[in-house]
Amino acid sequence: MENQSPEKKVMISNKIPEFVPLKKPKRNKYAFACSLLASMTSVLLGYDTGVMSGAVIYIKEDLKISDVAIEVLVGTINIYSLVGAAIAGRTSDWIGRRKTIILASGIFLVGALLMGFAPNYWFLMFGRFVAGIGVGYALMIAPVYTAEVAPASCRGFCTSFPEVFINAGVLLGYIANYAFSMLPLKLGWRLMLGIGVIPSVMLGVGVLAMPESPRWLVMQGRLGDAKKVLDRTSDTLEESKTRLADIKEAAGIPQDCQDHDIVSVTRESSDGSGVWRDLFIHPTPTVLHILIVGIGIHFFQQASGIDAVVLYSPRIYEKAGITKPSYRLLATIAVGCMKTFFTLVATFFVDKIGRRILLLSSCGGMILSLLALATGLTIIDHSDHTLKWAIVVCVCATYSTVAFFSIGMGPLAWVYSSEIFPLRLRAQGCSIGVAVNRAVSGGVLMTFISLYKAISIGGAFFLYTGIAIVAWIFFYTLLPETKGRTLEEMEPLFGTFFKWRSTIKELKRSRVEGADSSAQP
């Protein structure tokens, strides 16, 4: 027993005979670079979210608009992004993932210019409509492209990037708020919004160096082109061959078709037609389970109130007793720093710890943080004098809410939803998740001020706490672990809903029996 190799010791000590390599393969730098470039499109949403949190202070003063108009202005970009998200799936199946990323950057650029030159409220709203379409495209396509390019060994790490760049964009927006707040009123907020053209141009140029998604190429019958991309984005050539074989099987292409062939595929496979029927009208139990999970994880990510904490943090600090605008903006920059830092932490652990542990820990931490924030704000509301300890509790609770969100619920909504859908349903399935995400975010932002005026600001966060509790139950009961599996190995995990643990045990038992039979002489 003592002379056995490390691999054999692992086989004996565990019930599941999994091969554990002595040396961890190096992370594929080319796949990393492609994922990084694609995910940078998410900076567009982050910048808009961050910059509007401060810009609305000056927009309200300059354009003389009401709180209701501010709610609509802030929240409608998420409703507008529904348009982009709804059509992005079909667009990416039609013209390809890469060109869709370029299209997203171009649309947002136009929207940023319109907002920067807006002479009045309605022109500003139109600019946000255009920018919102670009945001919808970007949010849908970045995680899909990244999931399809990255190898299984680092897919969680790479598909966390969109949330990293959302947070980086939020931080840049906060910094722009503080930097331009010293300028004349009519110029300051317009520069805050209009400077968003800079990342759009940089992204549009950077994406030109990226390859097309190998899975999209296979769906078009371009096996030779797909093989070239897979060879560059896989950890080994053997893995490249395995990935290509799995993708061909998922796309319904015979395995005897050679890598240099260009094969004809059905119209439904190549352009995504018929997907809505398979998703909504006649879904299999597996597809239905995946759809519920894909929609649910995006719903709860936003329904737990994170955007209210991030975008309305200056108002939260004002309610907590921080009255000076510049101090509120500085405190808000700290929110952006926390969000960015802890999302980076999550990216390095998602492939080591797994999706479920991070997701459940994140949601549990948010429940406690939102409860503390709600309690602190309620105490301040009912106090006749300043309570410094309650102010500290509220500020710390906003930071901890953002931190816990960023280690799990933030990045993993994009990671998980982008990897569970079958190949033919992936683009449009993910677009549904993004549409739900933006709709709920828009609903939260457009109702937050009215909500806290109706039930108090503390009451609003007690409501979000209750939603976060329901989210934890949903994640625990319905979401199986997907760490380490290729995209083509996801389907067997789903279809039994609350009994997915039994399904995984059966899969492990089958793997053991298969290993035993192959070991027989």
CSV table of N, CA and C in Angstrom, one decimal, residues 77-159:
chain,number,residue,atom,x,y,z
A,77,ILE,N,-33.1,52.4,-17.4
A,77,ILE,CA,-32.1,51.8,-18.3
A,77,ILE,C,-32.1,50.2,-18.2
A,78,ASN,N,-32.5,49.7,-17.0
A,78,ASN,CA,-32.6,48.3,-16.8
A,78,ASN,C,-33.8,47.7,-17.6
A,79,ILE,N,-34.9,48.5,-17.7
A,79,ILE,CA,-36.1,48.1,-18.5
A,79,ILE,C,-35.7,48.2,-19.9
A,80,TYR,N,-35.0,49.2,-20.3
A,80,TYR,CA,-34.6,49.4,-21.7
A,80,TYR,C,-33.6,48.2,-22.1
A,81,SER,N,-32.8,47.8,-21.2
A,81,SER,CA,-31.9,46.7,-21.5
A,81,SER,C,-32.6,45.4,-21.8
A,82,LEU,N,-33.8,45.3,-21.4
A,82,LEU,CA,-34.6,44.1,-21.7
A,82,LEU,C,-34.7,44.0,-23.2
A,83,VAL,N,-34.8,45.1,-23.9
A,83,VAL,CA,-34.9,45.0,-25.4
A,83,VAL,C,-33.6,44.4,-25.9
A,84,GLY,N,-32.4,44.9,-25.4
A,84,GLY,CA,-31.2,44.4,-25.9
A,84,GLY,C,-31.0,42.9,-25.5
A,85,ALA,N,-31.3,42.6,-24.3
A,85,ALA,CA,-31.2,41.2,-23.8
A,85,ALA,C,-32.1,40.2,-24.6
A,86,ALA,N,-33.3,40.7,-24.9
A,86,ALA,CA,-34.3,39.8,-25.5
A,86,ALA,C,-33.9,39.5,-26.9
A,87,ILE,N,-33.2,40.4,-27.6
A,87,ILE,CA,-32.8,40.1,-29.0
A,87,ILE,C,-31.3,39.7,-29.2
A,88,ALA,N,-30.6,39.8,-28.1
A,88,ALA,CA,-29.2,39.5,-28.2
A,88,ALA,C,-28.9,38.0,-28.4
A,89,GLY,N,-29.7,37.2,-27.8
A,89,GLY,CA,-29.6,35.7,-28.0
A,89,GLY,C,-29.7,35.3,-29.5
A,90,ARG,N,-30.8,35.8,-30.1
A,90,ARG,CA,-31.0,35.4,-31.5
A,90,ARG,C,-29.9,36.1,-32.4
A,91,THR,N,-29.6,37.4,-32.0
A,91,THR,CA,-28.5,38.1,-32.8
A,91,THR,C,-27.2,37.3,-32.8
A,92,SER,N,-26.8,36.8,-31.6
A,92,SER,CA,-25.5,36.2,-31.5
A,92,SER,C,-25.6,34.8,-32.1
A,93,ASP,N,-26.7,34.1,-32.2
A,93,ASP,CA,-26.8,32.9,-33.0
A,93,ASP,C,-26.7,33.2,-34.5
A,94,TRP,N,-27.1,34.4,-34.9
A,94,TRP,CA,-27.2,34.7,-36.3
A,94,TRP,C,-25.9,35.3,-36.8
A,95,ILE,N,-25.3,36.3,-36.1
A,95,ILE,CA,-24.1,36.9,-36.6
A,95,ILE,C,-22.8,36.4,-35.9
A,96,GLY,N,-23.0,35.7,-34.8
A,96,GLY,CA,-21.8,35.2,-34.0
A,96,GLY,C,-21.6,36.0,-32.7
A,97,ARG,N,-20.9,35.4,-31.8
A,97,ARG,CA,-20.7,36.0,-30.5
A,97,ARG,C,-19.8,37.2,-30.6
A,98,ARG,N,-18.8,37.1,-31.4
A,98,ARG,CA,-17.8,38.2,-31.4
A,98,ARG,C,-18.4,39.5,-32.0
A,99,LYS,N,-19.1,39.4,-33.1
A,99,LYS,CA,-19.7,40.6,-33.7
A,99,LYS,C,-20.8,41.2,-32.8
A,100,THR,N,-21.4,40.3,-32.0
A,100,THR,CA,-22.4,40.9,-31.1
A,100,THR,C,-21.8,41.7,-30.0
A,101,ILE,N,-20.6,41.3,-29.6
A,101,ILE,CA,-19.9,42.1,-28.6
A,101,ILE,C,-19.5,43.5,-29.2
A,102,ILE,N,-19.1,43.5,-30.4
A,102,ILE,CA,-18.8,44.8,-31.1
A,102,ILE,C,-20.0,45.7,-31.2
A,103,LEU,N,-21.1,45.0,-31.6
A,103,LEU,CA,-22.4,45.7,-31.7
A,103,LEU,C,-22.8,46.4,-30.4
A,104,ALA,N,-22.6,45.6,-29.3
A,104,ALA,CA,-23.0,46.1,-27.9
A,104,ALA,C,-22.2,47.4,-27.6
A,105,SER,N,-20.9,47.4,-27.9
A,105,SER,CA,-20.0,48.5,-27.6
A,105,SER,C,-20.5,49.7,-28.4
A,106,GLY,N,-20.8,49.5,-29.7
A,106,GLY,CA,-21.2,50.6,-30.6
A,106,GLY,C,-22.5,51.3,-30.1
A,107,ILE,N,-23.5,50.4,-29.7
A,107,ILE,CA,-24.8,51.0,-29.3
A,107,ILE,C,-24.6,51.8,-28.0
A,108,PHE,N,-23.8,51.3,-27.1
A,108,PHE,CA,-23.6,52.1,-25.8
A,108,PHE,C,-22.9,53.4,-26.1
A,109,LEU,N,-21.9,53.3,-27.0
A,109,LEU,CA,-21.2,54.6,-27.4
A,109,LEU,C,-22.2,55.7,-27.8
A,110,VAL,N,-23.1,55.3,-28.7
A,110,VAL,CA,-24.1,56.3,-29.2
A,110,VAL,C,-25.0,56.8,-28.0
A,111,GLY,N,-25.4,55.9,-27.1
A,111,GLY,CA,-26.2,56.3,-26.0
A,111,GLY,C,-25.4,57.2,-25.0
A,112,ALA,N,-24.1,57.0,-24.8
A,112,ALA,CA,-23.3,57.8,-23.9
A,112,ALA,C,-23.2,59.2,-24.5
A,113,LEU,N,-23.0,59.3,-25.8
A,113,LEU,CA,-23.0,60.6,-26.5
A,113,LEU,C,-24.3,61.4,-26.4
A,114,LEU,N,-25.4,60.7,-26.6
A,114,LEU,CA,-26.7,61.3,-26.5
A,114,LEU,C,-26.9,61.9,-25.0
A,115,MET,N,-26.5,61.1,-24.0
A,115,MET,CA,-26.7,61.5,-22.6
A,115,MET,C,-25.8,62.7,-22.3
A,116,GLY,N,-24.6,62.7,-22.8
A,116,GLY,CA,-23.6,63.7,-22.6
A,116,GLY,C,-24.1,65.1,-23.1
A,117,PHE,N,-24.8,65.0,-24.2
A,117,PHE,CA,-25.2,66.3,-24.9
A,117,PHE,C,-26.7,66.6,-24.6
A,118,ALA,N,-27.3,65.9,-23.7
A,118,ALA,CA,-28.7,66.1,-23.4
A,118,ALA,C,-29.1,67.5,-23.0
A,119,PRO,N,-30.0,68.2,-23.7
A,119,PRO,CA,-30.4,69.6,-23.3
A,119,PRO,C,-31.5,69.6,-22.3
A,120,ASN,N,-32.2,68.4,-22.2
A,120,ASN,CA,-33.4,68.4,-21.3
A,120,ASN,C,-33.6,66.9,-20.8
A,121,TYR,N,-34.7,66.8,-20.0
A,121,TYR,CA,-34.9,65.5,-19.4
A,121,TYR,C,-35.3,64.4,-20.4
A,122,TRP,N,-36.2,64.8,-21.4
A,122,TRP,CA,-36.6,63.8,-22.3
A,122,TRP,C,-35.5,63.3,-23.3
A,123,PHE,N,-34.6,64.2,-23.7
A,123,PHE,CA,-33.5,63.9,-24.5
A,123,PHE,C,-32.6,62.9,-23.7
A,124,LEU,N,-32.4,63.2,-22.4
A,124,LEU,CA,-31.6,62.4,-21.6
A,124,LEU,C,-32.2,61.0,-21.5
A,125,MET,N,-33.5,60.9,-21.4
A,125,MET,CA,-34.2,59.6,-21.3
A,125,MET,C,-34.0,58.8,-22.6
A,126,PHE,N,-34.0,59.5,-23.7
A,126,PHE,CA,-33.8,58.8,-25.0
A,126,PHE,C,-32.4,58.2,-25.1
A,127,GLY,N,-31.4,59.0,-24.6
A,127,GLY,CA,-30.0,58.6,-24.5
A,127,GLY,C,-29.9,57.3,-23.7
A,128,ARG,N,-30.6,57.3,-22.6
A,128,ARG,CA,-30.6,56.1,-21.7
A,128,ARG,C,-31.3,54.9,-22.3
A,129,PHE,N,-32.3,55.2,-23.2
A,129,PHE,CA,-32.9,54.1,-23.9
A,129,PHE,C,-31.9,53.4,-24.8
A,130,VAL,N,-31.1,54.2,-25.6
A,130,VAL,CA,-30.1,53.7,-26.5
A,130,VAL,C,-29.0,52.9,-25.7
A,131,ALA,N,-28.5,53.6,-24.7
A,131,ALA,CA,-27.5,53.0,-23.9
A,131,ALA,C,-28.0,51.7,-23.2
A,132,GLY,N,-29.3,51.6,-22.8
A,132,GLY,CA,-29.8,50.4,-22.2
A,132,GLY,C,-29.9,49.2,-23.2
A,133,ILE,N,-30.1,49.5,-24.4
A,133,ILE,CA,-30.1,48.4,-25.4
A,133,ILE,C,-28.7,47.8,-25.5
A,134,GLY,N,-27.7,48.7,-25.5
A,134,GLY,CA,-26.3,48.2,-25.5
A,134,GLY,C,-25.9,47.5,-24.3
A,135,VAL,N,-26.4,47.9,-23.1
A,135,VAL,CA,-26.2,47.2,-21.9
A,135,VAL,C,-26.8,45.8,-21.9
A,136,GLY,N,-28.0,45.7,-22.4
A,136,GLY,CA,-28.6,44.4,-22.5
A,136,GLY,C,-27.8,43.4,-23.4
A,137,TYR,N,-27.3,43.9,-24.5
A,137,TYR,CA,-26.5,43.1,-25.4
A,137,TYR,C,-25.2,42.6,-24.6
A,138,ALA,N,-24.6,43.6,-24.0
A,138,ALA,CA,-23.3,43.3,-23.3
A,138,ALA,C,-23.5,42.3,-22.2
A,139,LEU,N,-24.5,42.4,-21.4
A,139,LEU,CA,-24.7,41.5,-20.2
A,139,LEU,C,-25.0,40.1,-20.7
A,140,MET,N,-25.7,39.9,-21.8
A,140,MET,CA,-26.0,38.6,-22.3
A,140,MET,C,-24.8,37.9,-22.9
A,141,ILE,N,-24.1,38.7,-23.8
A,141,ILE,CA,-23.1,38.0,-24.6
A,141,ILE,C,-21.7,37.8,-23.9
A,142,ALA,N,-21.4,38.6,-22.9
A,142,ALA,CA,-20.0,38.4,-22.3
A,142,ALA,C,-19.9,37.0,-21.6
A,143,PRO,N,-20.9,36.7,-20.7
A,143,PRO,CA,-20.7,35.3,-20.0
A,143,PRO,C,-20.9,34.2,-21.0
A,144,VAL,N,-21.7,34.3,-22.0
A,144,VAL,CA,-21.9,33.2,-23.0
A,144,VAL,C,-20.6,33.0,-23.8
A,145,TYR,N,-20.0,34.0,-24.3
A,145,TYR,CA,-18.8,33.9,-25.0
A,145,TYR,C,-17.7,33.3,-24.2
A,146,THR,N,-17.6,33.8,-22.9
A,146,THR,CA,-16.5,33.4,-22.0
A,146,THR,C,-16.7,31.9,-21.7
A,147,ALA,N,-17.9,31.5,-21.4
A,147,ALA,CA,-18.2,30.1,-21.0
A,147,ALA,C,-17.9,29.2,-22.2
A,148,GLU,N,-18.1,29.6,-23.4
A,148,GLU,CA,-17.9,28.8,-24.6
A,148,GLU,C,-16.4,28.7,-25.0
A,149,VAL,N,-15.6,29.7,-24.6
A,149,VAL,CA,-14.2,29.7,-25.0
A,149,VAL,C,-13.3,29.0,-23.9
A,150,ALA,N,-13.6,29.3,-22.6
A,150,ALA,CA,-12.8,28.8,-21.5
A,150,ALA,C,-12.8,27.3,-21.3
A,151,PRO,N,-11.7,26.7,-21.0
A,151,PRO,CA,-11.7,25.2,-20.7
A,151,PRO,C,-12.3,25.0,-19.3
A,152,ALA,N,-12.8,23.8,-19.0
A,152,ALA,CA,-13.5,23.5,-17.8
A,152,ALA,C,-12.7,23.8,-16.5
A,153,SER,N,-11.3,23.7,-16.6
A,153,SER,CA,-10.5,23.9,-15.5
A,153,SER,C,-10.5,25.3,-14.9
A,154,CYS,N,-10.8,26.3,-15.8
A,154,CYS,CA,-10.9,27.7,-15.3
A,154,CYS,C,-12.1,28.4,-15.8
A,155,ARG,N,-13.2,27.7,-16.1
A,155,ARG,CA,-14.4,28.3,-16.6
A,155,ARG,C,-15.0,29.2,-15.6
A,156,GLY,N,-15.1,28.7,-14.3
A,156,GLY,CA,-15.7,29.5,-13.3
A,156,GLY,C,-14.9,30.8,-13.1
A,157,PHE,N,-13.6,30.7,-13.1
A,157,PHE,CA,-12.7,31.8,-12.9
A,157,PHE,C,-13.0,32.9,-14.0
A,158,CYS,N,-13.0,32.4,-15.3
A,158,CYS,CA,-13.2,33.3,-16.4
A,158,CYS,C,-14.6,33.9,-16.5
A,159,THR,N,-15.6,33.1,-16.2
A,159,THR,CA,-17.0,33.6,-16.3
A,159,THR,C,-17.3,34.5,-15.1
